[in-house]
Short mmCIF file of C-alpha atoms and ligand atoms in Angstrom, two decimals:
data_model
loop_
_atom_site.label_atom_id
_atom_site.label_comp_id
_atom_site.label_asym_id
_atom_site.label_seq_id
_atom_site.Cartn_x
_atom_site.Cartn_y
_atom_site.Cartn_z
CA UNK Z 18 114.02 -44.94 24.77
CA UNK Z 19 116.99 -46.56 25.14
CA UNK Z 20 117.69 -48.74 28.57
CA UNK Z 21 120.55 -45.91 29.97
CA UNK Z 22 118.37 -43.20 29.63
CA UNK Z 23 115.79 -44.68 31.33
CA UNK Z 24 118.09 -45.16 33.41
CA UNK Z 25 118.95 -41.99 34.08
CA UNK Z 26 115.48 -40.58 33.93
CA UNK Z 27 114.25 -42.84 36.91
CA UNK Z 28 117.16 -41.31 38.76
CA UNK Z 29 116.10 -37.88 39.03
CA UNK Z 30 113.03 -36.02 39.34
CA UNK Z 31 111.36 -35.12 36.05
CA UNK Z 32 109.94 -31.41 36.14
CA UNK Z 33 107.59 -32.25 33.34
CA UNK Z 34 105.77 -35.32 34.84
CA UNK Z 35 105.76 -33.26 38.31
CA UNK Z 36 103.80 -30.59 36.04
CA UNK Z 37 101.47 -33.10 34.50
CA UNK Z 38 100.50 -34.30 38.16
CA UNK Z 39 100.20 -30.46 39.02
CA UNK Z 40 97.71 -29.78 35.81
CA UNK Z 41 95.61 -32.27 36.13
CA UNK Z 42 94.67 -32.18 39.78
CA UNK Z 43 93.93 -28.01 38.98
CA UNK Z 44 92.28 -29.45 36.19
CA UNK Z 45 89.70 -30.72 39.10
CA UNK Z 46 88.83 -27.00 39.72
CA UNK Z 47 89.09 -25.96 42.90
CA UNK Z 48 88.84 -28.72 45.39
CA UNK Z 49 88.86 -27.77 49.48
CA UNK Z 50 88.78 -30.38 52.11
CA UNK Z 51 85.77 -32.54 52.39
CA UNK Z 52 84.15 -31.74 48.66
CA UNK Z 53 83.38 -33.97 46.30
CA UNK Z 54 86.09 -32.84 43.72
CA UNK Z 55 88.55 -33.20 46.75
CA UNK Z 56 87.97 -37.06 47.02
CA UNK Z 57 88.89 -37.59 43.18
CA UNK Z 58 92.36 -35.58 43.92
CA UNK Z 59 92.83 -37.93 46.28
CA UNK Z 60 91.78 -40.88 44.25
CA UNK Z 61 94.34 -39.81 41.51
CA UNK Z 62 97.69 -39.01 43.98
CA UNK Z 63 97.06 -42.87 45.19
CA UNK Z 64 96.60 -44.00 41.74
CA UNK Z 65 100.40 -42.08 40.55
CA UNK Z 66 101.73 -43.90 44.16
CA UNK Z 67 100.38 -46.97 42.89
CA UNK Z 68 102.05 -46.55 39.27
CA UNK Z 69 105.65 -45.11 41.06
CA UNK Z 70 105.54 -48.93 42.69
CA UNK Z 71 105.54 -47.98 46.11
CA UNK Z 72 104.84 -50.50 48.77
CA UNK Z 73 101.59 -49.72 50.36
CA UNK Z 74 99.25 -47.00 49.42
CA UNK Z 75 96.43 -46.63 51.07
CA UNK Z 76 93.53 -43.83 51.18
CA UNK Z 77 93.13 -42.90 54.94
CA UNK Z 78 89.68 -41.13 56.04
CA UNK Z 79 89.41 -38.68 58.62
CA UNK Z 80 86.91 -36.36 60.29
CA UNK Z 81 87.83 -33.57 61.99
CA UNK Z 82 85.19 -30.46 62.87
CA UNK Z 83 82.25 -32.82 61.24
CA UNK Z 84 84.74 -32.95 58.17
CA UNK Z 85 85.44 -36.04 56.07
CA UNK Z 86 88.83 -35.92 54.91
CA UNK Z 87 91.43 -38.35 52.89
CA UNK Z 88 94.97 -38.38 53.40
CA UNK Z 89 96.92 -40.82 50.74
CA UNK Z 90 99.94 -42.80 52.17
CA UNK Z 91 102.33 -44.81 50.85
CA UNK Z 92 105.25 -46.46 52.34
CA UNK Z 93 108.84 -47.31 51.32
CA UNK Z 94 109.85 -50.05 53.74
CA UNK Z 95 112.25 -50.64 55.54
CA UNK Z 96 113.39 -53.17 58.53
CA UNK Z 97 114.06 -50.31 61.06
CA UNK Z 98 111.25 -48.84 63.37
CA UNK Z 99 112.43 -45.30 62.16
CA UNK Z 100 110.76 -43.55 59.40
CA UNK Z 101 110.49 -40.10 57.48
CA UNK Z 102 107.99 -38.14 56.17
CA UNK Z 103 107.99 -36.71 53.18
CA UNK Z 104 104.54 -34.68 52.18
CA UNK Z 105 102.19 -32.16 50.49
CA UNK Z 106 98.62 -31.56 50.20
CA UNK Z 107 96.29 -32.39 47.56
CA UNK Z 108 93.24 -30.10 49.14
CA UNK Z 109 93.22 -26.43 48.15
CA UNK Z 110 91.79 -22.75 49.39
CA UNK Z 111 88.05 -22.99 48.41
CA UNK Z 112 88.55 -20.53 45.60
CA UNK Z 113 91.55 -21.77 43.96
CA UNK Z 114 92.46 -24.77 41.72
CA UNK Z 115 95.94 -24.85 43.66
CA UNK Z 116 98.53 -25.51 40.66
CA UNK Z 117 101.08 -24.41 43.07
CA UNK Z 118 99.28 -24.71 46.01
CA UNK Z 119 99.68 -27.71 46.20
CA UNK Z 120 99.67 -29.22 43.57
CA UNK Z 121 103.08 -28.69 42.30
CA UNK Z 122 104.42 -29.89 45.85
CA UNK Z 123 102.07 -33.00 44.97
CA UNK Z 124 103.70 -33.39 41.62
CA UNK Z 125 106.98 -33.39 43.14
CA UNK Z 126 106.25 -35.96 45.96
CA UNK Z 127 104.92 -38.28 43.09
CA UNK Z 128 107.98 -37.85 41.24
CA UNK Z 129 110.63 -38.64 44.49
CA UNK Z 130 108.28 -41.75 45.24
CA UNK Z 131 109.09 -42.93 41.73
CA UNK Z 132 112.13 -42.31 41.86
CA UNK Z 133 113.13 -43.47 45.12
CA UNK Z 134 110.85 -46.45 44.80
CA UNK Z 135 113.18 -47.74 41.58
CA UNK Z 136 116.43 -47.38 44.01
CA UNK Z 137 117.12 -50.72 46.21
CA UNK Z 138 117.43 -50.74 49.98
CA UNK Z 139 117.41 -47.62 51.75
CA UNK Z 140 118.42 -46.96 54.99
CA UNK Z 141 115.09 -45.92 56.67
CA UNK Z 142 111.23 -46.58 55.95
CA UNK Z 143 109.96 -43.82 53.84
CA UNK Z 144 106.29 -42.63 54.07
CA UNK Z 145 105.01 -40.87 51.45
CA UNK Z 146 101.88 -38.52 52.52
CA UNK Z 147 99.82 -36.25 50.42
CA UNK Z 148 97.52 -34.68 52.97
CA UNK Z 149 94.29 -33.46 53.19
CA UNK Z 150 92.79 -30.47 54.80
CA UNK Z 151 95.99 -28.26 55.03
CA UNK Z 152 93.72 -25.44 54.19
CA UNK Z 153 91.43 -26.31 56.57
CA UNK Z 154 91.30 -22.73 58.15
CA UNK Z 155 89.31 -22.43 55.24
CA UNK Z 156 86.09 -24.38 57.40
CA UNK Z 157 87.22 -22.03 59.99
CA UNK Z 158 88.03 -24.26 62.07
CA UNK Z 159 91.34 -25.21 63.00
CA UNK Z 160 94.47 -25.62 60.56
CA UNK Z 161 96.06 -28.31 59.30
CA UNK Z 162 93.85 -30.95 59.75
CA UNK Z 163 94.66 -33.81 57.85
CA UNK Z 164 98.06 -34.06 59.38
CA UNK Z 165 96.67 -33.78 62.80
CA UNK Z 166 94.80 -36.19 61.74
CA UNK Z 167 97.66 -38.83 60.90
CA UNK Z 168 99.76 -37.70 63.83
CA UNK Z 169 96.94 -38.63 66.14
CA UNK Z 170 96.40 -41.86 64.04
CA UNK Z 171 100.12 -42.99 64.55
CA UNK Z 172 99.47 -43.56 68.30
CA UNK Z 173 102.87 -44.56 69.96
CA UNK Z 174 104.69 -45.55 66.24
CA UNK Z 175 104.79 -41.37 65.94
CA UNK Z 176 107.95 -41.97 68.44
CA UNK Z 177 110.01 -43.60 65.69
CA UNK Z 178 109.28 -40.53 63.32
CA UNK Z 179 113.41 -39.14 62.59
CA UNK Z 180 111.61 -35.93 60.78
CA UNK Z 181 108.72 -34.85 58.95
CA UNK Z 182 109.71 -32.87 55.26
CA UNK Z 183 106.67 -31.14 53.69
CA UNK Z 184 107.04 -29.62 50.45
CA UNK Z 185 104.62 -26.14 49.40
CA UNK Z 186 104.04 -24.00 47.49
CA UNK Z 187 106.51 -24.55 44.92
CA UNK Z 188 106.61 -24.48 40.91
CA UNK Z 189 106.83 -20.49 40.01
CA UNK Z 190 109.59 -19.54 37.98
CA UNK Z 191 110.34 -16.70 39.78
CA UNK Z 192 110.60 -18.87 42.56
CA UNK Z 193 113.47 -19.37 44.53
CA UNK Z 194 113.75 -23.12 46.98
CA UNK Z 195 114.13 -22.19 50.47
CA UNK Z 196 113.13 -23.69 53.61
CA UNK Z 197 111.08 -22.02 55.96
CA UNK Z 198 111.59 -22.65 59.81
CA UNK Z 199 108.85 -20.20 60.70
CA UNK Z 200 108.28 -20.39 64.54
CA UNK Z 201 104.82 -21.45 65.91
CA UNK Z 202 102.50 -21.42 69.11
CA UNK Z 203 103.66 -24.11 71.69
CA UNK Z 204 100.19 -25.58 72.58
CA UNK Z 205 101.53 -26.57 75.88
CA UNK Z 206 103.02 -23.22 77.31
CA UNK Z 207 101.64 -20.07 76.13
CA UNK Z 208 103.12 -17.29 74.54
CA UNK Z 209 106.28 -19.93 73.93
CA UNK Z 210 107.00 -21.03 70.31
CA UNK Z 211 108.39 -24.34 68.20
CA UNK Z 212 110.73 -23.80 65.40
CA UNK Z 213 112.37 -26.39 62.77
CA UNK Z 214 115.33 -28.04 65.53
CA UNK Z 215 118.79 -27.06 64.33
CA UNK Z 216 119.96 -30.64 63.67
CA UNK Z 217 116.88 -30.94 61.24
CA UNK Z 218 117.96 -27.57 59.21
CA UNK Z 219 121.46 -28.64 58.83
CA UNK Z 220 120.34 -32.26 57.45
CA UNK Z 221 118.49 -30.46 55.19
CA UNK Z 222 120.85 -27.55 53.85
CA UNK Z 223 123.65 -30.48 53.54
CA UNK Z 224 121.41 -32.84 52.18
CA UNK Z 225 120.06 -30.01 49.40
CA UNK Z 226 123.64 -29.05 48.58
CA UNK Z 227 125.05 -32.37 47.80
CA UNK Z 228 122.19 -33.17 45.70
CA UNK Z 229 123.56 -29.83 43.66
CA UNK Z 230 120.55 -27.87 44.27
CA UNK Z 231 121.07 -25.62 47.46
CA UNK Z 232 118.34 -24.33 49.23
CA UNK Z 233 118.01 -21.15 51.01
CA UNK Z 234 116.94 -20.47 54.41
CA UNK Z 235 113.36 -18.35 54.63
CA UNK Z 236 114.15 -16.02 51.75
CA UNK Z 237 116.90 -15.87 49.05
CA UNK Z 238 117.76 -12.18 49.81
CA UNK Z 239 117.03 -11.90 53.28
CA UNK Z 240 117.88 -14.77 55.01
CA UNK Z 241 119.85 -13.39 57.90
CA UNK Z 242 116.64 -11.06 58.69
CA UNK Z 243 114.08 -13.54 57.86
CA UNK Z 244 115.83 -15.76 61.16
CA UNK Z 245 115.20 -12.89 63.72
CA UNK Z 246 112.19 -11.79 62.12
CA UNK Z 247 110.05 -15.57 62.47
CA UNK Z 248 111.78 -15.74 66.07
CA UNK Z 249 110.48 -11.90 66.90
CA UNK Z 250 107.02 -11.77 65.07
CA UNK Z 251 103.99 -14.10 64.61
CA UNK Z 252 104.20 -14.95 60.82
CA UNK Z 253 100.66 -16.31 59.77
CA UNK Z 254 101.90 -18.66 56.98
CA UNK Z 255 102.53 -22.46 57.80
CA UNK Z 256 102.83 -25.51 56.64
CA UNK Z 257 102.06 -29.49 57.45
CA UNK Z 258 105.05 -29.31 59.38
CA UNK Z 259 102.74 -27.03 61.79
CA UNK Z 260 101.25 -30.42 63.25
CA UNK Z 261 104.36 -32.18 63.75
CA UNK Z 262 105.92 -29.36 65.22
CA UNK Z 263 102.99 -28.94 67.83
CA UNK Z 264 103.08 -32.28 68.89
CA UNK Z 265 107.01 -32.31 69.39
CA UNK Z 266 108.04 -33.51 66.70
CA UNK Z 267 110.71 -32.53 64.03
CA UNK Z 268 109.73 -30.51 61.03
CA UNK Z 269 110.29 -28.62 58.49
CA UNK Z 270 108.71 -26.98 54.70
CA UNK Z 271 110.29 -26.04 52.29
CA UNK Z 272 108.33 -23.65 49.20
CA UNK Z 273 110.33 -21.15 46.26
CA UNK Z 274 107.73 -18.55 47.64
CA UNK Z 275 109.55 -15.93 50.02
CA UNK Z 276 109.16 -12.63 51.50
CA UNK Z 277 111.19 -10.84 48.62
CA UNK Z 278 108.81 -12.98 46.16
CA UNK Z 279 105.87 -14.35 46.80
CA UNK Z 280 103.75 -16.26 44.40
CA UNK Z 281 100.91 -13.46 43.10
CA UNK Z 282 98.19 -15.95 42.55
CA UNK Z 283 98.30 -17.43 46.05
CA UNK Z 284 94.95 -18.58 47.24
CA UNK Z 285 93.71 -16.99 43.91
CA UNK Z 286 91.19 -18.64 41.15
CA UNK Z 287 93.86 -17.80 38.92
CA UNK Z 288 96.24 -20.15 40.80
CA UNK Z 289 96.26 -22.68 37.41
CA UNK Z 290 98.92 -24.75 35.33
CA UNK Z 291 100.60 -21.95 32.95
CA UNK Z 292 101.65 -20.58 35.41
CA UNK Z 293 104.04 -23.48 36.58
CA UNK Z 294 107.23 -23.83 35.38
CA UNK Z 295 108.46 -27.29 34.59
CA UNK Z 296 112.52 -25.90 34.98
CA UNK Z 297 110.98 -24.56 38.67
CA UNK Z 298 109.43 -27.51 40.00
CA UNK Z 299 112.74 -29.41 38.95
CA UNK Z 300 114.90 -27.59 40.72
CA UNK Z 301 112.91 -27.36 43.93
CA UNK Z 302 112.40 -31.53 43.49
CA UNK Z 303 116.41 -32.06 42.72
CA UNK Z 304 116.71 -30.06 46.57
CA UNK Z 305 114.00 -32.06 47.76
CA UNK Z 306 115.54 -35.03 46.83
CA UNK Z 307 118.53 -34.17 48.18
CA UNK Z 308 116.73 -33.36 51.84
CA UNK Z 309 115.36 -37.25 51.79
CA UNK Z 310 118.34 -38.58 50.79
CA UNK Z 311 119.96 -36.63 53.82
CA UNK Z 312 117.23 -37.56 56.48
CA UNK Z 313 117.33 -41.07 55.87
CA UNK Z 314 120.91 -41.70 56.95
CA UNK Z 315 121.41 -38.51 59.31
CA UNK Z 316 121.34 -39.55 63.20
CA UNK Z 317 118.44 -38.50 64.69
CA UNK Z 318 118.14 -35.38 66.80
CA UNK Z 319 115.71 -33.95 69.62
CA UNK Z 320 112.78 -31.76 68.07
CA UNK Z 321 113.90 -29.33 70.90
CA UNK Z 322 117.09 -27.19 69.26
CA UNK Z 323 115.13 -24.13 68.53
CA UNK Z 324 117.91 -21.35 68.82
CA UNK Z 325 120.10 -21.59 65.87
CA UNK Z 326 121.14 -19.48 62.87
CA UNK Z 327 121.96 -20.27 59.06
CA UNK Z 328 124.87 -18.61 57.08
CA UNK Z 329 126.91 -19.79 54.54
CA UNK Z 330 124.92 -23.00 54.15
CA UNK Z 331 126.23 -23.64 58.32
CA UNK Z 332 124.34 -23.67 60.96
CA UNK Z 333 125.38 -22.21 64.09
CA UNK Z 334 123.43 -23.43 67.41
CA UNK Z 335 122.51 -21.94 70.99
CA UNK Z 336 126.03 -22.59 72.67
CA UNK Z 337 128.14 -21.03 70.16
CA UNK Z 338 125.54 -18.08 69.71
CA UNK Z 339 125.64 -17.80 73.30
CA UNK Z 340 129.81 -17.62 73.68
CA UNK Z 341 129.05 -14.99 70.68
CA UNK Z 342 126.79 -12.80 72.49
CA UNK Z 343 129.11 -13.18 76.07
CA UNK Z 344 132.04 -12.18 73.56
CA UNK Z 345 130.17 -8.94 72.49
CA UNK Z 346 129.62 -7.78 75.75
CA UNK Z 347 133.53 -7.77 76.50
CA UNK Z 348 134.59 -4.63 75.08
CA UNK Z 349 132.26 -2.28 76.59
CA UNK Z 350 132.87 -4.03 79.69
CA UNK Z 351 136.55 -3.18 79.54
CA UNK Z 352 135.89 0.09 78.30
CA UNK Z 353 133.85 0.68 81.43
CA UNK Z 354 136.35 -1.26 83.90
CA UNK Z 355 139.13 1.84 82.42
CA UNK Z 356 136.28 4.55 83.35
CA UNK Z 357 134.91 3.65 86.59
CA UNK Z 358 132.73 5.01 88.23
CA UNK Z 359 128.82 5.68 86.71
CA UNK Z 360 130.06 4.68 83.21
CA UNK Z 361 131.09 0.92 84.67
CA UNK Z 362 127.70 1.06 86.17
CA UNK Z 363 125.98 1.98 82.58
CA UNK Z 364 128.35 -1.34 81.03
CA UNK Z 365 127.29 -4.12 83.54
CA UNK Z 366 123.69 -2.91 83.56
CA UNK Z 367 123.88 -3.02 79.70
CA UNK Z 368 125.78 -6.52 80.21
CA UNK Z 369 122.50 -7.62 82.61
CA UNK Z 370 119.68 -6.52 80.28
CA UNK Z 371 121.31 -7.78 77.09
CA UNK Z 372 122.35 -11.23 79.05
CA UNK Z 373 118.76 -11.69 79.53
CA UNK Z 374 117.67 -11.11 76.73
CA UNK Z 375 120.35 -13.02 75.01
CA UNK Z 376 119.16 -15.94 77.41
CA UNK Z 377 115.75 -15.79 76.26
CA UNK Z 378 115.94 -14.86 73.06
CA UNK Z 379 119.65 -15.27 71.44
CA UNK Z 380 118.70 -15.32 67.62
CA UNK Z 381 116.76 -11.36 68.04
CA UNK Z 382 118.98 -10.47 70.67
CA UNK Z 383 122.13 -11.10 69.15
CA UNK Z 384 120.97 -9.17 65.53
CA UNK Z 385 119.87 -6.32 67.70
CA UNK Z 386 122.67 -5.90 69.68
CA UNK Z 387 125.50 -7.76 68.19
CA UNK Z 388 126.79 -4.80 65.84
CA UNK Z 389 126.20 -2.27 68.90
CA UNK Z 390 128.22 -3.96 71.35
CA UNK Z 391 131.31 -4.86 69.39
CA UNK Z 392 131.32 -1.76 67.23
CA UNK Z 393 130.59 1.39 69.78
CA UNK Z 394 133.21 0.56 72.22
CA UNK Z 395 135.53 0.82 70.03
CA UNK Z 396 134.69 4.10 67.85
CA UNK Z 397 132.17 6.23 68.49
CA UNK Z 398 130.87 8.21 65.12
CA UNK Z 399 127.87 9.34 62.96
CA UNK Z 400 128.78 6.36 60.82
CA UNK Z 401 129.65 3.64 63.75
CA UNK Z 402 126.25 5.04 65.21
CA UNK Z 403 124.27 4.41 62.10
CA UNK Z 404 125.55 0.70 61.75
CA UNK Z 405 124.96 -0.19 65.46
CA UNK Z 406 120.89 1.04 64.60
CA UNK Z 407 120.78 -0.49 61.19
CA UNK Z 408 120.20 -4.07 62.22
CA UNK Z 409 117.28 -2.56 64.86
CA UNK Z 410 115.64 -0.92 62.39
CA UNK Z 411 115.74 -3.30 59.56
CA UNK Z 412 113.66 -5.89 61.59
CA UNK Z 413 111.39 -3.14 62.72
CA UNK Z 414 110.96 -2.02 59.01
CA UNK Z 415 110.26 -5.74 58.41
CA UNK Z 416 108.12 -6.37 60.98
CA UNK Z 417 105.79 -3.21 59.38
CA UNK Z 418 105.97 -4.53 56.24
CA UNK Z 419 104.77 -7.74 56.46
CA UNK Z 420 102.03 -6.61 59.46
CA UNK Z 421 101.08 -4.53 56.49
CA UNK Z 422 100.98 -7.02 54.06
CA UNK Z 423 98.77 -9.64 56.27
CA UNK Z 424 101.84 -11.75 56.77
CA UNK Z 425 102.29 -11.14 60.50
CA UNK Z 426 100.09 -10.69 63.77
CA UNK Z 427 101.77 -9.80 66.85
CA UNK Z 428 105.09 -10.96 68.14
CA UNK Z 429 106.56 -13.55 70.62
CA UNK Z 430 108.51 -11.29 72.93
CA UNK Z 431 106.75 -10.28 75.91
CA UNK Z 432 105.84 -6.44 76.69
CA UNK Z 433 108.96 -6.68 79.66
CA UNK Z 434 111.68 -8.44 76.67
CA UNK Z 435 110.82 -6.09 73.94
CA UNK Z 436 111.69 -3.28 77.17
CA UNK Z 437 114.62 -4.59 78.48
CA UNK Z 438 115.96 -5.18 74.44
CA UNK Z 439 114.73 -1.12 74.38
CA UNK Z 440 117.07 -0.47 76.79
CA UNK Z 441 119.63 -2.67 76.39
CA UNK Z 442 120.33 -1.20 73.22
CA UNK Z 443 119.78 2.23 73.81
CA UNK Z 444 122.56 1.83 77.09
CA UNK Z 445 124.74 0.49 74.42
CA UNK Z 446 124.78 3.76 72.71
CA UNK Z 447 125.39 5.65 75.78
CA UNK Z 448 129.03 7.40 75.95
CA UNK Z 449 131.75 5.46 78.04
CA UNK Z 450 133.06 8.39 80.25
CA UNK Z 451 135.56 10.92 78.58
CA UNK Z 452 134.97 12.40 75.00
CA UNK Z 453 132.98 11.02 72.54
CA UNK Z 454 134.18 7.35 73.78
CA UNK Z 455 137.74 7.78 72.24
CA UNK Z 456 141.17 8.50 73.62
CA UNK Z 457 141.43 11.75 73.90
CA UNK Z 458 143.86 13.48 71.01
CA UNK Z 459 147.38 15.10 72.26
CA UNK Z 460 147.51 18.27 70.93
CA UNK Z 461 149.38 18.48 67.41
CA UNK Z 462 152.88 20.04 68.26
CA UNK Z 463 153.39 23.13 66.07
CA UNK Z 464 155.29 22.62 63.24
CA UNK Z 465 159.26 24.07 63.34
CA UNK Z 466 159.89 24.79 59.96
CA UNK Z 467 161.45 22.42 57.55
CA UNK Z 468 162.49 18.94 58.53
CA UNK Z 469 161.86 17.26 61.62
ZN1 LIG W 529 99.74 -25.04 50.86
#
């Protein structure tokens, strides 16, 4: 090999080497948390840290639930206090030998420690985790375990964590790289939820793009949906970033598994190497990559931005949505200031509800009734009608269809939001005084011959 392309090799991740890591630790078999077959998984990620010439690897047991577990770190350091972390899981579901689960997220955190490791100073300290006991629901007890476990190990050091970047599920061919902000149960207030903070998502759509390999947000086709959706119902999937996210910290996962194609042989014993895709675990470690690159130079932001929304590679947060959804409320408003009467009493009602809502919720609240408000006011037909319910009953459709397929269960709006949305919405469709909510025609003068 000559010296440039080695070169050029170091510099990027190699898909092939990130499948090598992937095939042999689902050559183990399966291997869940705390078996024997679990400890050589880890034994081998430390050994490939050890090789990339990372700093200091170490093999860090836990027990959680009368569990032993391992979690393998290795550090890139730096001067600074601040770090990043950048992980996967070497543990799998008890039945499956976890090519892609994890393994090819652990073949492509291998290959960014080698090839960050051959790069000179960085900016920020770098720690490299492959965890343990993701599956851990598996025990059933508890989730996540192993990066519980080095949250709680961090002590007061876990303040000078920037962001924590875990990489799933990824490999598949038919896989597309996304990102999934999927929003989970705030321990400390009930019924509240954590999300992926908006500075962390725009970091990492910036950081993916410049590095030439763009990722999505939560599904390649359905993206717009997908952000209402996690925001309206329970989703069931998670990642590590579950644990930072819990204990108020910033995080994030990224997978090419979505909604509109998800990996078949998830959790499966037929979860193995052929079906990885060298090409596939490139692309998602070339986005990856990018995301590091991104996070260890971005300033840092507070883990608390959870109302935002991604389009166009942009992300939008809570004050603009919030001028956006006060915006939308201005035509019927004026519509009903020209009426008077009961109709102006049907607008600032509608105005009330949807403000609230809007307040509590602006990401569901503003696809529900965004369309509605703007459109109605200003024409009132079968087709105007159809769009203003369209973006309604897409989420409900969604909502079904992933309840049905075991993807969802429950939602976070309480009984009284999900009424006053009802309502809100149905009081947007309600007529604004006069015909049909349009200017009533002059009748057509009769026609005098030829002319004018
Ligand atoms: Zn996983």
């Amino acid at each position: 090999m000559s010296p440039l392309l080695g070169l050029l090799l170091a510099a990027s991740v190699d898909g092939q080497a990130a499948l090598r890591h992937a095939s042999a630790l689902a050559a183990l078999g399966p291997h869940p948390w705390g078996s024997p077959r679990n400890q050589a998984a880890a034994a081998y990620v430390a050994a490939q840290f050890r090789e990339a010439g990372l700093d200091a690897v170490e093999l860090a047991p836990f027990e959680r639930h009368a569990v032993q577990g391992t979690n393998v770190i290795a550090t890139l350091r730096e001067p600074g206090e601040d770090f990043v972390v950048v992980a996967a899981h070497h543990d799998t579901a008890p039945e499956a030998p976890g090519a892609y689960d994890d393994g090819g997220g652990v073949g492509i955190l291998i290959e960014l420690a080698r090839v960050l490791a051959q790069e000179g100073r960085r900016p920020r300290t770098i720690v490299f985790v492959s965890f343990d006991g993701e599956e851990s629901w598996s025990t059933g007890k508890g989730t996540t375990a192993g990066s519980r476990a080095y949250i709680e190990r961090l002590g007061p050091r876990a303040r000078s964590l920037v962001a924590a970047f875990a990489i799933e599920m990824s490999g598949w061919k038919r896989g597309n790289p996304v990102l999934h902000p999927i929003a989970y149960a705030d321990p400390h207030e009930k019924g509240r939820a954590v999300i992926a903070p908006a500075w962390l998502v725009r970091a990492a759509l910036a950081g993916s793009r410049e590095a030439g390999a763009a990722l999505g947000v939560g599904d390649p086709w359905l993206s717009w949906l997908y952000q209402p959706a996690v925001r309206t119902f329970r989703v069931r999937l998670y990642g590590d970033d579950l644990s930072f996210l819990q204990a108020g910290h910033s995080a994030l996962h990224a997978s090419d598994s979505s909604f509109s194609a998800f990996y078949p042989d998830y959790h499966e014993p037929s979860d193995t190497a052929d079906k990885l895709d060298p090409a596939a675990l490139e692309r998602m470690g070339r986005a990856a990559l990018g995301v590091v690159r991104s996070l260890e130079r971005v300033p840092r932001g507070s883990a608390r931005e959870p109302h935002w929304f991604a389009a166009f590679g942009r992300v939008v947060s809570a004050p603009w949505l919030l001028v956006l959804g006060a915006a939308s409320l201005l035509p019927g408003l004026w519509r009903g200031f020209r009426a008077g009467g009961p109709a102006l009493g049907v607008r600032v009602v509608q105005a009330l509800l949807a403000g609230l809502l809007l307040w509590r919720h602006p990401v569901p609240a503003l696809w529900i009734l965004l369309v509605p408000q703007l459109l109605l006011p200003l024409r009132r037909a079968w087709w105007t009608m159809l769009l203003s319910l369209l973006p309604a009953l897409a989420l409900v459709a969604l909502g079904v269809s992933a309840s049905w397929r075991g993807f969802v269960n429950g939602v976070w709006l309480a009984p009284w939001e999900m009424a006053v949305g009802f309502v809100a919405l149905a009081l947007a469709f309600l007529g604004f005084g006069g015909r049909g909510g349009r200017a009533p025609r002059k009748p057509k003068a009769p026609r005098k011959g030829r002319g004018r």
